[in-house]
């Protein structure tokens, strides 16, 4: 039984007992790196995380194992109030999968490390840059008390990188723009204006980003939601 006193070794041993070859084949279809994976689903990992509890030091030991599930468990059990920018950069240096990036981005937002957004966006590494836009998307959705001007200010960053054709960056840029546009009525207008501008671009990636975002930001369900 996994409990709050479980050690790193206890947790990793437990993860190995849950290995699933069938699940490994399934997650590979979603572009998730499986070289160091066991095939355990996120709901199961979150259940283990709740049982194990938060432990910042243990979390970094789990991360250092390099195992996909141990790294996700690490992100789920780190203490956001203790996470520093230095530690976040250390994690970012190991990014090699969109799934890990997106989980880390949620943690970074919860930890209040929004100053890293511009730094990560300027980084040429595909998954580090993705982290910047995953953070924007997460902040737009979850930081409800943050002033709208905070997320609107990121539109310039989105525009600057809307031409990046790399799959995991392109999708995160798109995600961040849509998330800002759906945050509120005040955010919708500026986000839609940028989407329309991108949609008219001669650049293929910008145009794809713009058209896809315009489609979602002008959808009836989106308009109904922000009008409430």
PDB file of C-alpha atoms in Angstrom:
ATOM      1  CA  UNK A   1       0.000   0.000   0.000  1.00  0.00           C
ATOM      2  CA  UNK A   2       1.411   3.383  -1.069  1.00  0.00           C
ATOM      3  CA  UNK A   3       1.239   6.046   1.620  1.00  0.00           C
ATOM      4  CA  UNK A   4       2.709   9.416   2.479  1.00  0.00           C
ATOM      5  CA  UNK A   5       5.894   7.814   3.805  1.00  0.00           C
ATOM      6  CA  UNK A   6       6.574   5.984   0.550  1.00  0.00           C
ATOM      7  CA  UNK A   7      10.125   6.428  -0.647  1.00  0.00           C
ATOM      8  CA  UNK A   8      11.268   7.057  -4.188  1.00  0.00           C
ATOM      9  CA  UNK A   9      12.235   3.393  -4.502  1.00  0.00           C
ATOM     10  CA  UNK A  10       8.847   2.273  -3.132  1.00  0.00           C
ATOM     11  CA  UNK A  11       7.023   4.377  -5.695  1.00  0.00           C
ATOM     12  CA  UNK A  12       9.153   3.300  -8.641  1.00  0.00           C
ATOM     13  CA  UNK A  13       8.801  -0.369  -7.641  1.00  0.00           C
ATOM     14  CA  UNK A  14       5.037   0.115  -7.443  1.00  0.00           C
ATOM     15  CA  UNK A  15       4.945   1.740 -10.864  1.00  0.00           C
ATOM     16  CA  UNK A  16       6.768  -1.233 -12.377  1.00  0.00           C
ATOM     17  CA  UNK A  17       4.068  -3.577 -11.055  1.00  0.00           C
ATOM     18  CA  UNK A  18       1.502  -1.602 -13.078  1.00  0.00           C
ATOM     19  CA  UNK A  19       3.337  -1.829 -16.405  1.00  0.00           C
ATOM     20  CA  UNK A  20       0.996  -2.446 -19.342  1.00  0.00           C
ATOM     21  CA  UNK A  21       2.229  -3.357 -22.817  1.00  0.00           C
ATOM     22  CA  UNK A  22      -1.233  -2.771 -24.241  1.00  0.00           C
ATOM     23  CA  UNK A  23      -1.370   0.752 -22.813  1.00  0.00           C
ATOM     24  CA  UNK A  24       2.104   1.474 -24.158  1.00  0.00           C
ATOM     25  CA  UNK A  25       0.855   0.808 -27.673  1.00  0.00           C
ATOM     26  CA  UNK A  26      -2.102   3.106 -27.039  1.00  0.00           C
ATOM     27  CA  UNK A  27      -0.146   6.105 -25.754  1.00  0.00           C
ATOM     28  CA  UNK A  28       2.370   5.805 -28.575  1.00  0.00           C
ATOM     29  CA  UNK A  29      -0.445   6.611 -30.996  1.00  0.00           C
ATOM     30  CA  UNK A  30      -0.761  10.022 -29.321  1.00  0.00           C
ATOM     31  CA  UNK A  31       2.848  10.902 -30.003  1.00  0.00           C
ATOM     32  CA  UNK A  32       3.938  10.185 -26.436  1.00  0.00           C
ATOM     33  CA  UNK A  33       7.518   9.014 -26.083  1.00  0.00           C
ATOM     34  CA  UNK A  34       7.502   5.407 -24.827  1.00  0.00           C
ATOM     35  CA  UNK A  35      11.230   4.598 -24.676  1.00  0.00           C
ATOM     36  CA  UNK A  36      11.187   4.986 -20.891  1.00  0.00           C
ATOM     37  CA  UNK A  37       7.488   4.436 -20.262  1.00  0.00           C
ATOM     38  CA  UNK A  38       5.465   1.818 -18.420  1.00  0.00           C
ATOM     39  CA  UNK A  39       2.043   2.471 -19.922  1.00  0.00           C
ATOM     40  CA  UNK A  40       0.223   3.766 -16.828  1.00  0.00           C
ATOM     41  CA  UNK A  41      -2.659   6.193 -17.339  1.00  0.00           C
ATOM     42  CA  UNK A  42      -2.757   9.688 -15.854  1.00  0.00           C
ATOM     43  CA  UNK A  43      -5.865   8.970 -13.705  1.00  0.00           C
ATOM     44  CA  UNK A  44      -4.015   6.059 -12.075  1.00  0.00           C
ATOM     45  CA  UNK A  45      -0.915   8.207 -11.577  1.00  0.00           C
ATOM     46  CA  UNK A  46      -2.967  10.983  -9.991  1.00  0.00           C
ATOM     47  CA  UNK A  47      -4.515   8.454  -7.614  1.00  0.00           C
ATOM     48  CA  UNK A  48      -1.028   7.306  -6.604  1.00  0.00           C
ATOM     49  CA  UNK A  49       0.022  10.953  -6.204  1.00  0.00           C
ATOM     50  CA  UNK A  50      -2.879  11.629  -3.831  1.00  0.00           C
ATOM     51  CA  UNK A  51      -1.932   8.611  -1.738  1.00  0.00           C
ATOM     52  CA  UNK A  52       1.761   9.516  -1.665  1.00  0.00           C
ATOM     53  CA  UNK A  53       1.208  13.202  -0.920  1.00  0.00           C
ATOM     54  CA  UNK A  54       3.422  16.179  -1.725  1.00  0.00           C
ATOM     55  CA  UNK A  55       7.156  15.841  -1.180  1.00  0.00           C
ATOM     56  CA  UNK A  56       9.398  18.247  -3.078  1.00  0.00           C
ATOM     57  CA  UNK A  57      12.687  16.432  -2.497  1.00  0.00           C
ATOM     58  CA  UNK A  58      11.246  13.017  -3.356  1.00  0.00           C
ATOM     59  CA  UNK A  59       9.619  14.481  -6.452  1.00  0.00           C
ATOM     60  CA  UNK A  60      12.985  15.522  -7.893  1.00  0.00           C
ATOM     61  CA  UNK A  61      14.368  12.066  -7.166  1.00  0.00           C
ATOM     62  CA  UNK A  62      11.443  10.580  -9.092  1.00  0.00           C
ATOM     63  CA  UNK A  63      12.109  13.003 -11.935  1.00  0.00           C
ATOM     64  CA  UNK A  64      15.756  12.014 -12.115  1.00  0.00           C
ATOM     65  CA  UNK A  65      14.772   8.379 -12.758  1.00  0.00           C
ATOM     66  CA  UNK A  66      13.857   9.380 -16.322  1.00  0.00           C
ATOM     67  CA  UNK A  67      10.809   7.093 -16.335  1.00  0.00           C
ATOM     68  CA  UNK A  68       7.763   8.712 -17.956  1.00  0.00           C
ATOM     69  CA  UNK A  69       5.372   7.741 -15.169  1.00  0.00           C
ATOM     70  CA  UNK A  70       7.829   8.680 -12.432  1.00  0.00           C
ATOM     71  CA  UNK A  71       8.288  12.093 -14.025  1.00  0.00           C
ATOM     72  CA  UNK A  72       4.549  12.674 -14.193  1.00  0.00           C
ATOM     73  CA  UNK A  73       4.245  11.513 -10.589  1.00  0.00           C
ATOM     74  CA  UNK A  74       7.034  13.959  -9.723  1.00  0.00           C
ATOM     75  CA  UNK A  75       5.118  16.852 -11.281  1.00  0.00           C
ATOM     76  CA  UNK A  76       1.932  15.800  -9.480  1.00  0.00           C
ATOM     77  CA  UNK A  77       3.692  15.667  -6.085  1.00  0.00           C
ATOM     78  CA  UNK A  78       5.976  18.713  -6.228  1.00  0.00           C
ATOM     79  CA  UNK A  79       5.133  21.553  -3.878  1.00  0.00           C
ATOM     80  CA  UNK A  80       4.225  24.610  -5.996  1.00  0.00           C
ATOM     81  CA  UNK A  81       5.012  27.031  -3.177  1.00  0.00           C
ATOM     82  CA  UNK A  82       8.572  25.680  -3.034  1.00  0.00           C
ATOM     83  CA  UNK A  83       9.243  25.487  -6.752  1.00  0.00           C
ATOM     84  CA  UNK A  84      11.795  28.065  -7.906  1.00  0.00           C
ATOM     85  CA  UNK A  85      12.576  29.449 -11.347  1.00  0.00           C
ATOM     86  CA  UNK A  86      15.948  27.703 -11.195  1.00  0.00           C
ATOM     87  CA  UNK A  87      14.237  24.368 -10.589  1.00  0.00           C
ATOM     88  CA  UNK A  88      11.720  25.028 -13.346  1.00  0.00           C
ATOM     89  CA  UNK A  89      14.561  25.686 -15.794  1.00  0.00           C
ATOM     90  CA  UNK A  90      16.174  22.433 -14.693  1.00  0.00           C
ATOM     91  CA  UNK A  91      12.979  20.544 -15.480  1.00  0.00           C
ATOM     92  CA  UNK A  92      12.641  22.328 -18.822  1.00  0.00           C
ATOM     93  CA  UNK A  93      16.102  21.179 -19.799  1.00  0.00           C
ATOM     94  CA  UNK A  94      14.829  17.584 -19.746  1.00  0.00           C
ATOM     95  CA  UNK A  95      11.641  18.160 -21.744  1.00  0.00           C
ATOM     96  CA  UNK A  96      11.215  15.636 -24.547  1.00  0.00           C
ATOM     97  CA  UNK A  97       7.470  14.970 -24.669  1.00  0.00           C
ATOM     98  CA  UNK A  98       4.430  17.227 -25.047  1.00  0.00           C
ATOM     99  CA  UNK A  99       2.638  15.356 -22.266  1.00  0.00           C
ATOM    100  CA  UNK A 100       5.368  16.082 -19.729  1.00  0.00           C
ATOM    101  CA  UNK A 101       5.583  19.690 -20.928  1.00  0.00           C
ATOM    102  CA  UNK A 102       1.873  20.316 -20.450  1.00  0.00           C
ATOM    103  CA  UNK A 103       1.838  18.825 -16.951  1.00  0.00           C
ATOM    104  CA  UNK A 104       4.881  20.906 -16.021  1.00  0.00           C
ATOM    105  CA  UNK A 105       3.285  24.045 -17.457  1.00  0.00           C
ATOM    106  CA  UNK A 106       0.301  23.616 -15.129  1.00  0.00           C
ATOM    107  CA  UNK A 107       2.696  23.312 -12.203  1.00  0.00           C
ATOM    108  CA  UNK A 108       4.658  26.402 -13.261  1.00  0.00           C
ATOM    109  CA  UNK A 109       1.450  28.433 -13.470  1.00  0.00           C
ATOM    110  CA  UNK A 110       0.330  27.209 -10.062  1.00  0.00           C
ATOM    111  CA  UNK A 111       3.755  28.134  -8.706  1.00  0.00           C
ATOM    112  CA  UNK A 112       3.341  31.678 -10.036  1.00  0.00           C
ATOM    113  CA  UNK A 113       6.374  31.469 -12.335  1.00  0.00           C
ATOM    114  CA  UNK A 114       4.786  33.526 -15.112  1.00  0.00           C
ATOM    115  CA  UNK A 115       7.994  35.499 -15.651  1.00  0.00           C
ATOM    116  CA  UNK A 116       9.349  32.371 -17.347  1.00  0.00           C
ATOM    117  CA  UNK A 117       6.864  32.630 -20.205  1.00  0.00           C
ATOM    118  CA  UNK A 118       8.906  35.073 -22.275  1.00  0.00           C
ATOM    119  CA  UNK A 119      12.165  33.295 -21.460  1.00  0.00           C
ATOM    120  CA  UNK A 120      10.795  29.929 -22.562  1.00  0.00           C
ATOM    121  CA  UNK A 121       9.206  31.415 -25.684  1.00  0.00           C
ATOM    122  CA  UNK A 122      12.589  32.804 -26.733  1.00  0.00           C
ATOM    123  CA  UNK A 123      14.216  29.394 -26.309  1.00  0.00           C
ATOM    124  CA  UNK A 124      14.774  27.611 -29.636  1.00  0.00           C
ATOM    125  CA  UNK A 125      14.200  24.130 -28.184  1.00  0.00           C
ATOM    126  CA  UNK A 126      10.822  22.871 -29.386  1.00  0.00           C
ATOM    127  CA  UNK A 127       9.513  21.553 -26.095  1.00  0.00           C
ATOM    128  CA  UNK A 128      10.777  24.481 -24.018  1.00  0.00           C
ATOM    129  CA  UNK A 129       9.046  26.896 -26.376  1.00  0.00           C
ATOM    130  CA  UNK A 130       5.905  24.785 -26.185  1.00  0.00           C
ATOM    131  CA  UNK A 131       6.026  25.180 -22.400  1.00  0.00           C
ATOM    132  CA  UNK A 132       5.687  28.958 -22.752  1.00  0.00           C
ATOM    133  CA  UNK A 133       2.464  28.709 -24.708  1.00  0.00           C
ATOM    134  CA  UNK A 134       1.102  25.866 -22.598  1.00  0.00           C
ATOM    135  CA  UNK A 135       1.646  28.169 -19.615  1.00  0.00           C
ATOM    136  CA  UNK A 136      -0.259  30.967 -21.341  1.00  0.00           C
ATOM    137  CA  UNK A 137      -3.129  28.606 -22.113  1.00  0.00           C
ATOM    138  CA  UNK A 138      -3.177  27.342 -18.540  1.00  0.00           C
ATOM    139  CA  UNK A 139      -3.000  30.818 -17.035  1.00  0.00           C
ATOM    140  CA  UNK A 140      -5.831  32.046 -19.257  1.00  0.00           C
ATOM    141  CA  UNK A 141      -8.063  29.249 -17.993  1.00  0.00           C
ATOM    142  CA  UNK A 142      -7.053  28.821 -14.366  1.00  0.00           C
ATOM    143  CA  UNK A 143      -5.894  32.220 -13.087  1.00  0.00           C
ATOM    144  CA  UNK A 144      -9.381  33.648 -12.895  1.00  0.00           C
ATOM    145  CA  UNK A 145      -8.386  36.406 -10.456  1.00  0.00           C
ATOM    146  CA  UNK A 146      -5.602  37.645 -12.718  1.00  0.00           C
ATOM    147  CA  UNK A 147      -6.537  40.860 -14.589  1.00  0.00           C
ATOM    148  CA  UNK A 148      -7.483  40.348 -18.228  1.00  0.00           C
ATOM    149  CA  UNK A 149      -4.715  42.717 -19.281  1.00  0.00           C
ATOM    150  CA  UNK A 150      -2.179  40.149 -18.086  1.00  0.00           C
ATOM    151  CA  UNK A 151      -3.233  37.532 -20.605  1.00  0.00           C
ATOM    152  CA  UNK A 152      -3.984  40.069 -23.352  1.00  0.00           C
ATOM    153  CA  UNK A 153      -0.368  41.242 -23.042  1.00  0.00           C
ATOM    154  CA  UNK A 154       0.742  37.795 -24.243  1.00  0.00           C
ATOM    155  CA  UNK A 155      -0.903  38.258 -27.633  1.00  0.00           C
ATOM    156  CA  UNK A 156       2.230  39.969 -28.903  1.00  0.00           C
ATOM    157  CA  UNK A 157       4.277  36.932 -27.946  1.00  0.00           C
ATOM    158  CA  UNK A 158       1.774  34.680 -29.695  1.00  0.00           C
ATOM    159  CA  UNK A 159       2.001  36.771 -32.851  1.00  0.00           C
ATOM    160  CA  UNK A 160       5.801  36.689 -32.738  1.00  0.00           C
ATOM    161  CA  UNK A 161       5.885  32.895 -32.739  1.00  0.00           C
ATOM    162  CA  UNK A 162       2.831  32.103 -34.848  1.00  0.00           C
ATOM    163  CA  UNK A 163       5.123  31.263 -37.774  1.00  0.00           C
ATOM    164  CA  UNK A 164       6.951  28.457 -35.929  1.00  0.00           C
ATOM    165  CA  UNK A 165       5.999  25.399 -38.025  1.00  0.00           C
ATOM    166  CA  UNK A 166       7.115  22.748 -35.542  1.00  0.00           C
ATOM    167  CA  UNK A 167       4.127  20.645 -34.620  1.00  0.00           C
ATOM    168  CA  UNK A 168       4.294  20.866 -30.848  1.00  0.00           C
ATOM    169  CA  UNK A 169       4.941  24.609 -30.886  1.00  0.00           C
ATOM    170  CA  UNK A 170       2.318  25.368 -33.523  1.00  0.00           C
ATOM    171  CA  UNK A 171      -0.386  23.518 -31.611  1.00  0.00           C
ATOM    172  CA  UNK A 172       0.519  25.223 -28.337  1.00  0.00           C
ATOM    173  CA  UNK A 173       0.502  28.689 -29.929  1.00  0.00           C
ATOM    174  CA  UNK A 174      -2.937  27.910 -31.323  1.00  0.00           C
ATOM    175  CA  UNK A 175      -4.107  26.594 -27.955  1.00  0.00           C
ATOM    176  CA  UNK A 176      -2.912  29.700 -26.138  1.00  0.00           C
ATOM    177  CA  UNK A 177      -4.665  32.082 -28.531  1.00  0.00           C
ATOM    178  CA  UNK A 178      -7.929  30.164 -28.308  1.00  0.00           C
ATOM    179  CA  UNK A 179      -7.711  30.046 -24.514  1.00  0.00           C
ATOM    180  CA  UNK A 180      -7.236  33.802 -24.251  1.00  0.00           C
ATOM    181  CA  UNK A 181     -10.137  34.418 -26.627  1.00  0.00           C
ATOM    182  CA  UNK A 182     -12.457  32.210 -24.601  1.00  0.00           C
ATOM    183  CA  UNK A 183     -11.454  33.654 -21.220  1.00  0.00           C
ATOM    184  CA  UNK A 184     -13.877  36.604 -21.188  1.00  0.00           C
ATOM    185  CA  UNK A 185     -15.640  39.177 -23.330  1.00  0.00           C
ATOM    186  CA  UNK A 186     -12.792  41.631 -22.718  1.00  0.00           C
ATOM    187  CA  UNK A 187     -10.202  39.135 -23.940  1.00  0.00           C
ATOM    188  CA  UNK A 188     -12.272  37.822 -26.840  1.00  0.00           C
ATOM    189  CA  UNK A 189     -12.083  40.920 -29.028  1.00  0.00           C
ATOM    190  CA  UNK A 190      -8.285  41.351 -29.038  1.00  0.00           C
ATOM    191  CA  UNK A 191      -7.740  37.601 -29.473  1.00  0.00           C
ATOM    192  CA  UNK A 192     -10.178  37.401 -32.381  1.00  0.00           C
ATOM    193  CA  UNK A 193      -8.576  40.432 -34.019  1.00  0.00           C
ATOM    194  CA  UNK A 194      -5.180  38.719 -33.884  1.00  0.00           C
ATOM    195  CA  UNK A 195      -6.653  35.472 -35.190  1.00  0.00           C
ATOM    196  CA  UNK A 196      -8.182  37.324 -38.144  1.00  0.00           C
ATOM    197  CA  UNK A 197      -4.864  39.029 -38.844  1.00  0.00           C
ATOM    198  CA  UNK A 198      -3.041  35.684 -38.830  1.00  0.00           C
ATOM    199  CA  UNK A 199      -5.711  34.112 -41.025  1.00  0.00           C
ATOM    200  CA  UNK A 200      -4.916  36.647 -43.742  1.00  0.00           C
ATOM    201  CA  UNK A 201      -1.171  35.982 -43.605  1.00  0.00           C
ATOM    202  CA  UNK A 202       0.846  34.698 -46.542  1.00  0.00           C
ATOM    203  CA  UNK A 203       2.711  32.410 -44.138  1.00  0.00           C
ATOM    204  CA  UNK A 204       1.219  28.925 -44.112  1.00  0.00           C
ATOM    205  CA  UNK A 205       1.625  28.302 -40.371  1.00  0.00           C
ATOM    206  CA  UNK A 206       0.302  31.727 -39.391  1.00  0.00           C
ATOM    207  CA  UNK A 207      -2.643  31.261 -41.712  1.00  0.00           C
ATOM    208  CA  UNK A 208      -3.459  27.851 -40.236  1.00  0.00           C
ATOM    209  CA  UNK A 209      -3.267  29.232 -36.706  1.00  0.00           C
ATOM    210  CA  UNK A 210      -5.470  32.185 -37.587  1.00  0.00           C
ATOM    211  CA  UNK A 211      -8.156  30.287 -39.455  1.00  0.00           C
ATOM    212  CA  UNK A 212      -8.431  27.584 -36.821  1.00  0.00           C
ATOM    213  CA  UNK A 213      -8.733  30.145 -34.011  1.00  0.00           C
ATOM    214  CA  UNK A 214     -11.233  32.295 -35.918  1.00  0.00           C
ATOM    215  CA  UNK A 215     -13.373  29.195 -36.415  1.00  0.00           C
ATOM    216  CA  UNK A 216     -13.481  28.436 -32.700  1.00  0.00           C
ATOM    217  CA  UNK A 217     -13.704  32.017 -31.438  1.00  0.00           C
ATOM    218  CA  UNK A 218     -16.697  32.763 -33.686  1.00  0.00           C
ATOM    219  CA  UNK A 219     -18.510  29.496 -32.929  1.00  0.00           C
ATOM    220  CA  UNK A 220     -21.959  29.872 -31.375  1.00  0.00           C
ATOM    221  CA  UNK A 221     -21.042  27.962 -28.211  1.00  0.00           C
ATOM    222  CA  UNK A 222     -17.969  30.158 -27.660  1.00  0.00           C
ATOM    223  CA  UNK A 223     -19.936  33.370 -28.122  1.00  0.00           C
ATOM    224  CA  UNK A 224     -22.692  32.118 -25.822  1.00  0.00           C
ATOM    225  CA  UNK A 225     -20.150  31.190 -23.161  1.00  0.00           C
ATOM    226  CA  UNK A 226     -18.374  34.559 -23.022  1.00  0.00           C
ATOM    227  CA  UNK A 227     -21.702  36.415 -23.019  1.00  0.00           C
ATOM    228  CA  UNK A 228     -22.830  34.905 -19.735  1.00  0.00           C
TER     229      UNK A 228
END
